[in-house]
Short mmCIF file of C-alpha atoms in Angstrom, two decimals:
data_model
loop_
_atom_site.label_atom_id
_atom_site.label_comp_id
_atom_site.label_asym_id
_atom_site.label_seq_id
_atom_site.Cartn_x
_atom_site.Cartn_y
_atom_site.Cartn_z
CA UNK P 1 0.00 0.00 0.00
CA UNK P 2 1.36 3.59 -0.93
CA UNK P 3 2.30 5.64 1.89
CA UNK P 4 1.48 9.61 1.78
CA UNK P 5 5.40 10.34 1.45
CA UNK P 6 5.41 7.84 -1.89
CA UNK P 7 2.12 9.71 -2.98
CA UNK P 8 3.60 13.26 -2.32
CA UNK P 9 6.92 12.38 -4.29
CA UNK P 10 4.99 11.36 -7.57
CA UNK P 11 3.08 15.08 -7.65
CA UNK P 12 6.10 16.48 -6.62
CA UNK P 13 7.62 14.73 -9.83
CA UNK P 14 4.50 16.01 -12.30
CA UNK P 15 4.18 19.30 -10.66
CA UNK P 16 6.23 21.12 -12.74
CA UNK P 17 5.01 19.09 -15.80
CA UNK P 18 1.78 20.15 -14.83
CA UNK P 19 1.92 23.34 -13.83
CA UNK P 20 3.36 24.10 -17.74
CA UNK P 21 0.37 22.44 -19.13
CA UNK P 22 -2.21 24.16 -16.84
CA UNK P 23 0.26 27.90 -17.42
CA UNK P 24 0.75 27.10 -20.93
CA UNK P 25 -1.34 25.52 -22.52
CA UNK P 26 -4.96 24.68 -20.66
CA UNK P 27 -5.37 28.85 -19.71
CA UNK P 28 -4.78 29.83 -22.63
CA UNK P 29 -7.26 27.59 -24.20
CA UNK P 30 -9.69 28.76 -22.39
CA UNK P 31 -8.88 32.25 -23.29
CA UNK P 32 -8.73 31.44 -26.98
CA UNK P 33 -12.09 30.28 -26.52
CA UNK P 34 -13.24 33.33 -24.63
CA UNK P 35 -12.32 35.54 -27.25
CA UNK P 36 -13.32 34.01 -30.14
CA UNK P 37 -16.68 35.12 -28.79
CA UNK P 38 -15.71 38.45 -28.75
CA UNK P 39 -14.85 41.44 -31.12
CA UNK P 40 -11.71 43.19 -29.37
CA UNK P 41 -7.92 44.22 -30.42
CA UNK P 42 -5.37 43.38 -27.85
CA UNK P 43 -4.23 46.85 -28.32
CA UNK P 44 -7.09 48.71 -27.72
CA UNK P 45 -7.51 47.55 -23.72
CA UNK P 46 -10.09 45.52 -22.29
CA UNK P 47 -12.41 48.16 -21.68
CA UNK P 48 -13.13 48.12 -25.91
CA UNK P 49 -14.03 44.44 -25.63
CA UNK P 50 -17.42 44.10 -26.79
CA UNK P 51 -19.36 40.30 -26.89
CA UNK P 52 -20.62 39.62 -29.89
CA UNK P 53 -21.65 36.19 -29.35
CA UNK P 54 -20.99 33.14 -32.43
CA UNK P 55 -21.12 36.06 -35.06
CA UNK P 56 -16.74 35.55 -35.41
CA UNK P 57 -17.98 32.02 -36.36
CA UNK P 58 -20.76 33.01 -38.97
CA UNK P 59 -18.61 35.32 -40.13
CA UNK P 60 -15.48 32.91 -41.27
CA UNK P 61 -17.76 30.33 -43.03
CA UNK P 62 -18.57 33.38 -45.02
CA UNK P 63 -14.79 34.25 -45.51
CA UNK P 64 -13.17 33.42 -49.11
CA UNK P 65 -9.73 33.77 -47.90
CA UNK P 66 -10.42 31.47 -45.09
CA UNK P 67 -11.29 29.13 -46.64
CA UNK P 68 -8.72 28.82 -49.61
CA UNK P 69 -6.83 28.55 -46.63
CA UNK P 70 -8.46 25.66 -44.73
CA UNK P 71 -8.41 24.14 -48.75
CA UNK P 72 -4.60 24.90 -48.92
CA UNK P 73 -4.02 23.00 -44.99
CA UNK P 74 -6.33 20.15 -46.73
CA UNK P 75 -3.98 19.45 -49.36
CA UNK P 76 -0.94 19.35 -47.09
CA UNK P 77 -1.95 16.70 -46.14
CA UNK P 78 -0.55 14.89 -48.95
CA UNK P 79 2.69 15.61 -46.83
CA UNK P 80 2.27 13.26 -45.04
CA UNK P 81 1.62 9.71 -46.34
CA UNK P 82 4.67 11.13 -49.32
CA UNK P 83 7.42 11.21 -46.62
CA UNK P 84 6.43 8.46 -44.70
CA UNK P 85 6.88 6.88 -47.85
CA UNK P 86 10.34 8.02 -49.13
CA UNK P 87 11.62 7.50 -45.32
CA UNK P 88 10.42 3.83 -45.28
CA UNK P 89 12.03 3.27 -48.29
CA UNK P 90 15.28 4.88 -47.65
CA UNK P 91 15.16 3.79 -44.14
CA UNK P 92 15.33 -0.26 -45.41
CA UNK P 93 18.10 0.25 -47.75
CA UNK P 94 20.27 2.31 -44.48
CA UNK P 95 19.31 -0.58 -42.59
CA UNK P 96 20.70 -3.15 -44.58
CA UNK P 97 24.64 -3.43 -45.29
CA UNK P 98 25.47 -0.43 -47.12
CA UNK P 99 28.15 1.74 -47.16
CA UNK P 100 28.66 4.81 -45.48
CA UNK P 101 25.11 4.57 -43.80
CA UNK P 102 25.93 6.73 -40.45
CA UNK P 103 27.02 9.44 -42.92
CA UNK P 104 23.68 9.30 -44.76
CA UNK P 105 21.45 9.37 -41.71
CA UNK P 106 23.42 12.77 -40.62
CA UNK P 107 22.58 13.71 -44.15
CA UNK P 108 18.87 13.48 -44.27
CA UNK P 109 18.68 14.30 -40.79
CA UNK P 110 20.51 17.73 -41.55
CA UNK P 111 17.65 19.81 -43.22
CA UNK P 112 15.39 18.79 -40.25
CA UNK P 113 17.65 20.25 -37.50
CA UNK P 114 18.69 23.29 -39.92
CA UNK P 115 17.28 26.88 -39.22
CA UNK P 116 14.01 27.26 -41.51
CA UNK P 117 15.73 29.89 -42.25
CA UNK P 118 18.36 28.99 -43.75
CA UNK P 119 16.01 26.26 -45.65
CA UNK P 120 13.37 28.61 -47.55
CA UNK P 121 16.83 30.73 -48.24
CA UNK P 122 18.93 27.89 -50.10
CA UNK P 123 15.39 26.76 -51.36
CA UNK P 124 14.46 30.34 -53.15
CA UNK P 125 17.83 30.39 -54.70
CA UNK P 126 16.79 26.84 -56.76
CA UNK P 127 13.65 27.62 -57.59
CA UNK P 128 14.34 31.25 -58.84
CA UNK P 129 12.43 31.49 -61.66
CA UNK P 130 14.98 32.78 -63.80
CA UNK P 131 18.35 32.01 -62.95
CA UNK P 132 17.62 29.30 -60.49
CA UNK P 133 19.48 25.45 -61.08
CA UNK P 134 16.36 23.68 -61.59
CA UNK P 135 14.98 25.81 -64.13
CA UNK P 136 18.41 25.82 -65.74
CA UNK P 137 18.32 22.35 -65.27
CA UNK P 138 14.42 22.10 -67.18
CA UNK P 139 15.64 24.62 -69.84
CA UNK P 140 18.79 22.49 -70.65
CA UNK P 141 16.92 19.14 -71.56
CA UNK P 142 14.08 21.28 -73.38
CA UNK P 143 11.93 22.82 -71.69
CA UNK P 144 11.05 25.68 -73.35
CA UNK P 145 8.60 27.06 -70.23
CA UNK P 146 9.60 25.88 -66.71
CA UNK P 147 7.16 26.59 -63.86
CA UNK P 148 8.25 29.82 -62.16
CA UNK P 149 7.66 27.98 -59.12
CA UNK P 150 7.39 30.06 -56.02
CA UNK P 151 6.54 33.16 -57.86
CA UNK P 152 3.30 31.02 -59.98
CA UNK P 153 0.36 30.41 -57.81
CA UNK P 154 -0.11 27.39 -59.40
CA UNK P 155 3.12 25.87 -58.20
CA UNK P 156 3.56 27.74 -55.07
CA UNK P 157 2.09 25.31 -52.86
CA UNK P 158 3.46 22.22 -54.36
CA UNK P 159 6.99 23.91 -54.12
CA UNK P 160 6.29 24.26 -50.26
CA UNK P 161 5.24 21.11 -50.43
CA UNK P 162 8.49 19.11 -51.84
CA UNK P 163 10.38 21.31 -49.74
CA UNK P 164 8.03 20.16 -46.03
CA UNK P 165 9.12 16.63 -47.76
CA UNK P 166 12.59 17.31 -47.96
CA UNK P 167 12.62 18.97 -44.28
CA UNK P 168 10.77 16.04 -43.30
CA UNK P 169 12.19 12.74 -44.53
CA UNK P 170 15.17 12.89 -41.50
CA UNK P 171 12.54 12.64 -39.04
CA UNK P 172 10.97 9.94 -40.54
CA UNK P 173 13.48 8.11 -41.73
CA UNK P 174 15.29 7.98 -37.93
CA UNK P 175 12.22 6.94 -36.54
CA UNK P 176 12.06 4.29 -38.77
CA UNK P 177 15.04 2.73 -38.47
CA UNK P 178 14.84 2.26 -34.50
CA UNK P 179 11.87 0.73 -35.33
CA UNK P 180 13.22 -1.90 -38.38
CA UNK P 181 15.98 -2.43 -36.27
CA UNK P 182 13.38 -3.82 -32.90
CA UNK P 183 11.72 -6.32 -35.50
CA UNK P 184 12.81 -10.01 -34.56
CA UNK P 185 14.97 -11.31 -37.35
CA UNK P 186 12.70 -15.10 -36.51
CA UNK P 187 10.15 -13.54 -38.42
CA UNK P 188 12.50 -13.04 -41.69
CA UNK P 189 14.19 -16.70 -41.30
CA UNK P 190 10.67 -18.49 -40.32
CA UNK P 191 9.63 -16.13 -43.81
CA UNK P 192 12.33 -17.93 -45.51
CA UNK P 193 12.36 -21.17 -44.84
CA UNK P 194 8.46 -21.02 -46.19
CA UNK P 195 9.80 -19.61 -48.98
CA UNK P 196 8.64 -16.53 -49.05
CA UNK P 197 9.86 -13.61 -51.67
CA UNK P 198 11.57 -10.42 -50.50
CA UNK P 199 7.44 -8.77 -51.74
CA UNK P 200 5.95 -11.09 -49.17
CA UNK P 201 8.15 -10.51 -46.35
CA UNK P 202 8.09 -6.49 -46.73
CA UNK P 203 4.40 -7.04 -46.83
CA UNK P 204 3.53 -9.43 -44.27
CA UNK P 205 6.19 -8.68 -42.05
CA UNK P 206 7.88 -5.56 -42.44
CA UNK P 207 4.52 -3.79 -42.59
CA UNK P 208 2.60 -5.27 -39.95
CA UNK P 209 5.29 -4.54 -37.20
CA UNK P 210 6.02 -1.26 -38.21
CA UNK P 211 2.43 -0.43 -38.08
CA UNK P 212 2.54 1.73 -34.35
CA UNK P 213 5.56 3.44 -35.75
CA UNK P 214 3.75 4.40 -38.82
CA UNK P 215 0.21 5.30 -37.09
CA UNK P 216 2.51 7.42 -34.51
CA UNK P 217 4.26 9.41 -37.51
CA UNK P 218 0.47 9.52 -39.60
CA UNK P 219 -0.83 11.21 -36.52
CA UNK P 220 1.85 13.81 -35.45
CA UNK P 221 2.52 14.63 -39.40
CA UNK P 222 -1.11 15.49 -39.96
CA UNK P 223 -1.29 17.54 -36.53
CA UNK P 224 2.38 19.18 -37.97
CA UNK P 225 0.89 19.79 -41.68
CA UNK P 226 -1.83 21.93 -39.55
CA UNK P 227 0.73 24.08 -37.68
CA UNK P 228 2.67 24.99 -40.99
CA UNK P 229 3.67 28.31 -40.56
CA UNK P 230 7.69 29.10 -40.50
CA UNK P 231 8.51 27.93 -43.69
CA UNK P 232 5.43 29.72 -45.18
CA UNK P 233 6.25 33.00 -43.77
CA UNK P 234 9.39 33.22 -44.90
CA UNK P 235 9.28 32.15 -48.24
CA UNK P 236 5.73 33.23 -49.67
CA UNK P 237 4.33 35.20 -47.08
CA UNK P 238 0.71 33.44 -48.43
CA UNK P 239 1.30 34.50 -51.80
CA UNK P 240 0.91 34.75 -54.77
CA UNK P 241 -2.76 35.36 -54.19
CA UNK P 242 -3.48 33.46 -51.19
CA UNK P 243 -2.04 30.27 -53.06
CA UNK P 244 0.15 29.12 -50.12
CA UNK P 245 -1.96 30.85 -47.18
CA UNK P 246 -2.82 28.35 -44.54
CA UNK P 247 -4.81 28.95 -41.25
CA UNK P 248 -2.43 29.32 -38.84
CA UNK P 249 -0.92 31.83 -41.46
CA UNK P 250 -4.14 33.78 -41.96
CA UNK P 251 -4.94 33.43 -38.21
CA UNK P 252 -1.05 35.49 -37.72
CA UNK P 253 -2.06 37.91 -40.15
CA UNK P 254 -5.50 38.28 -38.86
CA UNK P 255 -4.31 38.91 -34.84
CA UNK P 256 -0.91 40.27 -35.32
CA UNK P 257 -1.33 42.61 -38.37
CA UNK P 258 -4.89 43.43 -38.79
CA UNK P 259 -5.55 43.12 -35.25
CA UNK P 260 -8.62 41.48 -34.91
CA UNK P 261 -8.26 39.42 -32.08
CA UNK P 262 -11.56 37.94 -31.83
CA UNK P 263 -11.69 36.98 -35.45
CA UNK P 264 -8.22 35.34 -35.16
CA UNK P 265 -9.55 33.32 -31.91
CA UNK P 266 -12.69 32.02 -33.67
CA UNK P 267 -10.21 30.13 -36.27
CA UNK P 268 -7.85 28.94 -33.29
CA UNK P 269 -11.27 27.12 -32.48
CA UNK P 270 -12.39 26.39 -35.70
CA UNK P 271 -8.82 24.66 -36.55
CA UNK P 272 -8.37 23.25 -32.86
CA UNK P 273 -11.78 21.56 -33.06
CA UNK P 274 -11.15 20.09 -36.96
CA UNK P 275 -7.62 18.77 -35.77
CA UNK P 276 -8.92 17.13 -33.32
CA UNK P 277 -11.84 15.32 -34.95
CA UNK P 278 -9.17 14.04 -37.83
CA UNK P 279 -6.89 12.84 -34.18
CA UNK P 280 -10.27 10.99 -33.00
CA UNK P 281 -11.23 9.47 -36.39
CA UNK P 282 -7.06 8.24 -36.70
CA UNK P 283 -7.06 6.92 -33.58
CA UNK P 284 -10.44 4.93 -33.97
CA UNK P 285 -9.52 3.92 -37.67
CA UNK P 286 -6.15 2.26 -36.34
CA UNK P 287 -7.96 -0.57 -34.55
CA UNK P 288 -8.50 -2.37 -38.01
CA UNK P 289 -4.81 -1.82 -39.73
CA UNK P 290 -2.55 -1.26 -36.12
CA UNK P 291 -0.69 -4.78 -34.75
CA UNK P 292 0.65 -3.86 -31.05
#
């Protein structure tokens, strides 16, 4: 039976923990969701703040730019499953006998530790539209009229796209290899001795047991496509015409710039509450493809 003194000691241990969750992150949810019920600037003092009840709400599923950029968050998504892919493929050939294979995980793990920064800087350089190598590259074998990339809106947000991917992959690929390296090699010699093909194996085995490492990297990827913001912000700012504006970008501009506090809030919710039905429907949806 657990004395008081063994009792005491654990919330002494989560204390802290918990007094950053309650300070940090539970208050000012509840604020957020004060606000967004009100029409108020945080500049203006809280004597201005005036309650204007769901109308921040009715107001954003009337707003165009809103929701190109709830559209633009939407596709993403398509983030995610891409770079699990590449990661789980890169991450089986590391994990077999190759050559040089420390060196290549500090490679791909370099642009995910690297300053954004620095990322959307050596980034804008390849996709100038002009002078940039890739376009150099296009013109050389033919192409008369490469995409101008960042500058086109039509290729704006799939540039910031393969570049999430390329940021991404080191992650990925990391967390994948702890986790090929934890599957029992019986599984792979009972595989072969039943004759099974290199297909069968990666499908039957390989698969299956990485399936918690996948579902864990499905659901923090689609929770980290919704927070895009750095790399947005300093390459397009949103542009060209709203064609790489996200939520949490519009919700910045919207608070910060235009100071509209209350409007900002209601999309905190709005975005909050959408995220977390998309965590809820992953986590009931892994029951049928998960193995623990």
């Amino acid at each position: 039976m657990k004395t008081w003194k063994e009792t005491a000691t654990g919330y002494i241990f989560i204390g802290p923990m918990m007094l950053g969750v309650v300070v940090l992150t539970i208050i000012p949810l509840i604020a957020t969701i004060l606000l967004s019920l009100v029409d108020w600037n945080f500049v203006s003092g809280l004597n201005q703040m005036k309650f204007v009840g769901l109308n921040n709400f009715s107001r954003l599923f009337n707003d165009d730019t809103f929701f190109t950029a709830f559209k633009n968050n939407i596709l993403l998504l398509i983030v995610v499953p891409v770079t699990m892919l590449f990661s789980l493929l890169i991450a089986i050939v590391l994990n077999k006998k190759v050559f040089f294979k420390d060196g290549f995980k500090v490679i791909y793990f370099m642009p995910y530790i690297s300053s954004i920064v620095a990322v959307a800087a050596v980034w804008r350089v390849l996709m100038h539209p002009t002078y940039g190598p890739i376009n150099e590259f296009l013109k050389s074998i033919g192409m008369d009229n490469p995409p101008k990339w960042l500058a086109d809106s039509d290729f704006a947000l799939l540039s910031v796209m393969i570049i999430m991917v390329w940021v991404q992959i080191g992650y990925n690929l990391i967390i994948y290899i702890a986790a090929l390296q934890n599957i029992p090699k019986d599984l792979y010699e009972a595989a072969d001795i039943d004759g099974a093909s290199a297909w069968a194996q990666f499908r039957n085995v390989t698969v299956p047991t990485l399936s918690p490492t996948s579902f864990f990297l499905l659901v923090t990827g689609v929770i980290s496509s919704f927070k895009a913001f750095d790399l947005i912000a300093v390459l397009t700012q949103g542009g060209p015409a709203d064609s790489t504006s996200v939520i949490v970008y519009y919700l910045y501009e919207t608070a910060f710039i235009n100071l509209r506090s209350g409007y900002s809030s209601a999309m905190a919710v709005i975005l909050l509450a959408f995220v977390l039905l998309l965590t809820v429907l992953q986590w009931l949806g892994q029951k049928k493809w998960v193995n623990y």
